[in-house]
Amino acid sequence: MKELTLMEMDYVSGGDFTPPAWGTGYSWDFSSLDSAVSSLLNNAFQASAGLIVGCVGGTLGGMAVGAGIGDNGGGILGLGMIGSLGGAIIGGVAGFVGGATAGFFGGFDYVAQVAGDVMYSAFNGSLSFW
């Protein structure tokens, strides 16, 4: 039986993810003017940070997947560089749109959790694109 590392124990127990100090997703409070302004600013920040992280992560992930799929056909001399480039471009555009959508509707906390899960699975060798 394998002994777990500290990182693996934290990930299994859920202790590795602490919400950022600026909030936990979208929340609305219109009980007073101060609360309304605070929640509007917090949600605007969540949406903009989610868009940025979602667009960058979606584009990079889409390019990686598109390049891998586009390269499967081989190509001249078995290199498939043109297919890989075409797949990276199309995958990057699709990943940008998907990441922007997830970032805007899910907020920063959601895309940060997804990015953390992808990085952890990449480090432990269990990353699968489909």
PDB file of C-alpha atoms in Angstrom:
ATOM      1  CA  MET A   1       0.000   0.000   0.000  1.00  0.00           C
ATOM      2  CA  LYS A   2       1.319   3.423  -0.967  1.00  0.00           C
ATOM      3  CA  GLU A   3       1.966   6.030   1.696  1.00  0.00           C
ATOM      4  CA  LEU A   4       0.345   9.366   0.814  1.00  0.00           C
ATOM      5  CA  THR A   5       2.348  12.573   0.649  1.00  0.00           C
ATOM      6  CA  LEU A   6       1.232  15.679   2.514  1.00  0.00           C
ATOM      7  CA  MET A   7      -0.015  17.241  -0.728  1.00  0.00           C
ATOM      8  CA  GLU A   8      -2.095  14.160  -1.520  1.00  0.00           C
ATOM      9  CA  MET A   9      -3.565  14.062   1.984  1.00  0.00           C
ATOM     10  CA  ASP A  10      -4.493  17.741   1.784  1.00  0.00           C
ATOM     11  CA  TYR A  11      -6.097  17.266  -1.609  1.00  0.00           C
ATOM     12  CA  VAL A  12      -8.131  14.253  -0.503  1.00  0.00           C
ATOM     13  CA  SER A  13      -9.307  15.970   2.677  1.00  0.00           C
ATOM     14  CA  GLY A  14     -10.110  19.204   0.850  1.00  0.00           C
ATOM     15  CA  GLY A  15      -7.653  21.205   2.894  1.00  0.00           C
ATOM     16  CA  ASP A  16      -5.645  22.548  -0.031  1.00  0.00           C
ATOM     17  CA  PHE A  17      -8.278  25.008  -1.272  1.00  0.00           C
ATOM     18  CA  THR A  18      -9.053  28.047   0.810  1.00  0.00           C
ATOM     19  CA  PRO A  19     -11.324  30.646  -0.759  1.00  0.00           C
ATOM     20  CA  PRO A  20      -9.662  33.931  -1.665  1.00  0.00           C
ATOM     21  CA  ALA A  21     -10.038  36.755   0.805  1.00  0.00           C
ATOM     22  CA  TRP A  22     -12.091  38.893  -1.580  1.00  0.00           C
ATOM     23  CA  GLY A  23     -15.169  36.679  -1.658  1.00  0.00           C
ATOM     24  CA  THR A  24     -16.674  33.360  -2.555  1.00  0.00           C
ATOM     25  CA  GLY A  25     -18.414  33.849  -5.875  1.00  0.00           C
ATOM     26  CA  TYR A  26     -21.387  36.028  -6.674  1.00  0.00           C
ATOM     27  CA  SER A  27     -23.487  37.230  -3.767  1.00  0.00           C
ATOM     28  CA  TRP A  28     -26.009  40.047  -3.623  1.00  0.00           C
ATOM     29  CA  ASP A  29     -26.944  42.123  -0.616  1.00  0.00           C
ATOM     30  CA  PHE A  30     -29.158  45.171  -1.084  1.00  0.00           C
ATOM     31  CA  SER A  31     -30.080  45.672   2.565  1.00  0.00           C
ATOM     32  CA  SER A  32     -28.359  49.070   2.663  1.00  0.00           C
ATOM     33  CA  LEU A  33     -26.618  51.400   0.251  1.00  0.00           C
ATOM     34  CA  ASP A  34     -23.193  50.458   1.595  1.00  0.00           C
ATOM     35  CA  SER A  35     -23.928  46.732   1.205  1.00  0.00           C
ATOM     36  CA  ALA A  36     -25.300  47.245  -2.300  1.00  0.00           C
ATOM     37  CA  VAL A  37     -22.216  49.140  -3.473  1.00  0.00           C
ATOM     38  CA  SER A  38     -19.924  46.606  -1.818  1.00  0.00           C
ATOM     39  CA  SER A  39     -21.670  43.621  -3.403  1.00  0.00           C
ATOM     40  CA  LEU A  40     -21.749  45.296  -6.837  1.00  0.00           C
ATOM     41  CA  LEU A  41     -18.020  46.031  -6.682  1.00  0.00           C
ATOM     42  CA  ASN A  42     -17.211  42.549  -5.371  1.00  0.00           C
ATOM     43  CA  ASN A  43     -19.243  40.892  -8.118  1.00  0.00           C
ATOM     44  CA  ALA A  44     -17.701  43.134 -10.795  1.00  0.00           C
ATOM     45  CA  PHE A  45     -14.266  42.091  -9.551  1.00  0.00           C
ATOM     46  CA  GLN A  46     -15.288  38.419  -9.492  1.00  0.00           C
ATOM     47  CA  ALA A  47     -16.578  38.639 -13.075  1.00  0.00           C
ATOM     48  CA  SER A  48     -13.516  40.446 -14.439  1.00  0.00           C
ATOM     49  CA  ALA A  49     -11.022  38.181 -12.656  1.00  0.00           C
ATOM     50  CA  GLY A  50     -13.000  35.129 -13.762  1.00  0.00           C
ATOM     51  CA  LEU A  51     -12.973  36.357 -17.354  1.00  0.00           C
ATOM     52  CA  ILE A  52      -9.219  36.894 -17.345  1.00  0.00           C
ATOM     53  CA  VAL A  53      -8.334  33.569 -15.746  1.00  0.00           C
ATOM     54  CA  GLY A  54     -10.951  31.696 -17.778  1.00  0.00           C
ATOM     55  CA  CYS A  55      -9.783  33.180 -21.087  1.00  0.00           C
ATOM     56  CA  VAL A  56      -6.118  32.465 -20.451  1.00  0.00           C
ATOM     57  CA  GLY A  57      -6.671  28.954 -19.106  1.00  0.00           C
ATOM     58  CA  GLY A  58      -9.240  28.084 -21.758  1.00  0.00           C
ATOM     59  CA  THR A  59      -7.029  29.316 -24.575  1.00  0.00           C
ATOM     60  CA  LEU A  60      -3.966  27.422 -23.389  1.00  0.00           C
ATOM     61  CA  GLY A  61      -5.927  24.245 -22.715  1.00  0.00           C
ATOM     62  CA  GLY A  62      -7.740  24.478 -26.045  1.00  0.00           C
ATOM     63  CA  MET A  63      -4.471  24.988 -27.903  1.00  0.00           C
ATOM     64  CA  ALA A  64      -2.909  21.956 -26.213  1.00  0.00           C
ATOM     65  CA  VAL A  65      -5.871  19.712 -26.982  1.00  0.00           C
ATOM     66  CA  GLY A  66      -6.264  21.054 -30.532  1.00  0.00           C
ATOM     67  CA  ALA A  67      -2.573  20.594 -31.306  1.00  0.00           C
ATOM     68  CA  GLY A  68      -2.655  17.044 -29.974  1.00  0.00           C
ATOM     69  CA  ILE A  69      -5.737  16.121 -31.987  1.00  0.00           C
ATOM     70  CA  GLY A  70      -4.576  17.936 -35.128  1.00  0.00           C
ATOM     71  CA  ASP A  71      -1.247  16.101 -35.025  1.00  0.00           C
ATOM     72  CA  ASN A  72      -2.885  12.657 -35.013  1.00  0.00           C
ATOM     73  CA  GLY A  73      -3.262  12.605 -38.794  1.00  0.00           C
ATOM     74  CA  GLY A  74       0.465  12.500 -39.470  1.00  0.00           C
ATOM     75  CA  GLY A  75       1.148  14.798 -42.393  1.00  0.00           C
ATOM     76  CA  ILE A  76       4.058  15.178 -44.771  1.00  0.00           C
ATOM     77  CA  LEU A  77       6.939  13.024 -43.579  1.00  0.00           C
ATOM     78  CA  GLY A  78       4.857  12.054 -40.547  1.00  0.00           C
ATOM     79  CA  LEU A  79       5.411  15.357 -38.765  1.00  0.00           C
ATOM     80  CA  GLY A  80       1.927  16.843 -38.944  1.00  0.00           C
ATOM     81  CA  MET A  81       3.114  20.325 -38.032  1.00  0.00           C
ATOM     82  CA  ILE A  82       0.524  22.010 -40.237  1.00  0.00           C
ATOM     83  CA  GLY A  83      -2.283  19.929 -38.761  1.00  0.00           C
ATOM     84  CA  SER A  84      -0.972  20.630 -35.294  1.00  0.00           C
ATOM     85  CA  LEU A  85      -0.866  24.368 -35.972  1.00  0.00           C
ATOM     86  CA  GLY A  86      -4.393  24.364 -37.384  1.00  0.00           C
ATOM     87  CA  GLY A  87      -5.654  22.368 -34.419  1.00  0.00           C
ATOM     88  CA  ALA A  88      -3.940  24.738 -32.000  1.00  0.00           C
ATOM     89  CA  ILE A  89      -5.544  27.773 -33.614  1.00  0.00           C
ATOM     90  CA  ILE A  90      -9.047  26.291 -33.704  1.00  0.00           C
ATOM     91  CA  GLY A  91      -8.669  24.825 -30.207  1.00  0.00           C
ATOM     92  CA  GLY A  92      -7.373  28.149 -28.882  1.00  0.00           C
ATOM     93  CA  VAL A  93     -10.402  30.023 -30.226  1.00  0.00           C
ATOM     94  CA  ALA A  94     -12.816  27.415 -28.850  1.00  0.00           C
ATOM     95  CA  GLY A  95     -10.999  27.379 -25.505  1.00  0.00           C
ATOM     96  CA  PHE A  96     -11.101  31.179 -25.334  1.00  0.00           C
ATOM     97  CA  VAL A  97     -14.869  31.228 -25.822  1.00  0.00           C
ATOM     98  CA  GLY A  98     -15.451  28.361 -23.371  1.00  0.00           C
ATOM     99  CA  GLY A  99     -13.110  29.826 -20.767  1.00  0.00           C
ATOM    100  CA  ALA A 100     -14.682  33.269 -21.051  1.00  0.00           C
ATOM    101  CA  THR A 101     -18.141  31.787 -20.611  1.00  0.00           C
ATOM    102  CA  ALA A 102     -17.117  29.699 -17.598  1.00  0.00           C
ATOM    103  CA  GLY A 103     -15.223  32.602 -16.070  1.00  0.00           C
ATOM    104  CA  PHE A 104     -18.065  35.082 -16.433  1.00  0.00           C
ATOM    105  CA  PHE A 105     -20.873  32.862 -15.241  1.00  0.00           C
ATOM    106  CA  GLY A 106     -18.895  30.889 -12.659  1.00  0.00           C
ATOM    107  CA  GLY A 107     -16.742  33.689 -11.293  1.00  0.00           C
ATOM    108  CA  PHE A 108     -13.130  33.665 -10.210  1.00  0.00           C
ATOM    109  CA  ASP A 109     -13.530  31.063  -7.482  1.00  0.00           C
ATOM    110  CA  TYR A 110     -14.939  28.504  -9.908  1.00  0.00           C
ATOM    111  CA  VAL A 111     -12.215  28.887 -12.539  1.00  0.00           C
ATOM    112  CA  ALA A 112      -9.517  28.970  -9.865  1.00  0.00           C
ATOM    113  CA  GLN A 113     -10.806  25.651  -8.502  1.00  0.00           C
ATOM    114  CA  VAL A 114     -10.903  24.122 -12.003  1.00  0.00           C
ATOM    115  CA  ALA A 115      -7.372  25.376 -12.737  1.00  0.00           C
ATOM    116  CA  GLY A 116      -6.135  23.923  -9.449  1.00  0.00           C
ATOM    117  CA  ASP A 117      -7.728  20.565 -10.195  1.00  0.00           C
ATOM    118  CA  VAL A 118      -6.168  20.472 -13.675  1.00  0.00           C
ATOM    119  CA  MET A 119      -2.724  21.356 -12.334  1.00  0.00           C
ATOM    120  CA  TYR A 120      -2.950  18.741  -9.583  1.00  0.00           C
ATOM    121  CA  SER A 121      -3.981  16.036 -12.038  1.00  0.00           C
ATOM    122  CA  ALA A 122      -1.155  17.084 -14.369  1.00  0.00           C
ATOM    123  CA  PHE A 123       1.381  16.795 -11.545  1.00  0.00           C
ATOM    124  CA  ASN A 124       0.193  13.407 -10.313  1.00  0.00           C
ATOM    125  CA  GLY A 125      -0.084  11.919 -13.815  1.00  0.00           C
ATOM    126  CA  SER A 126      -3.827  11.478 -14.058  1.00  0.00           C
ATOM    127  CA  LEU A 127      -4.570  14.316 -16.506  1.00  0.00           C
ATOM    128  CA  SER A 128      -6.997  13.268 -19.221  1.00  0.00           C
ATOM    129  CA  PHE A 129      -8.486  15.705 -21.734  1.00  0.00           C
ATOM    130  CA  TRP A 130     -11.582  13.587 -22.394  1.00  0.00           C
TER     131      TRP A 130
END
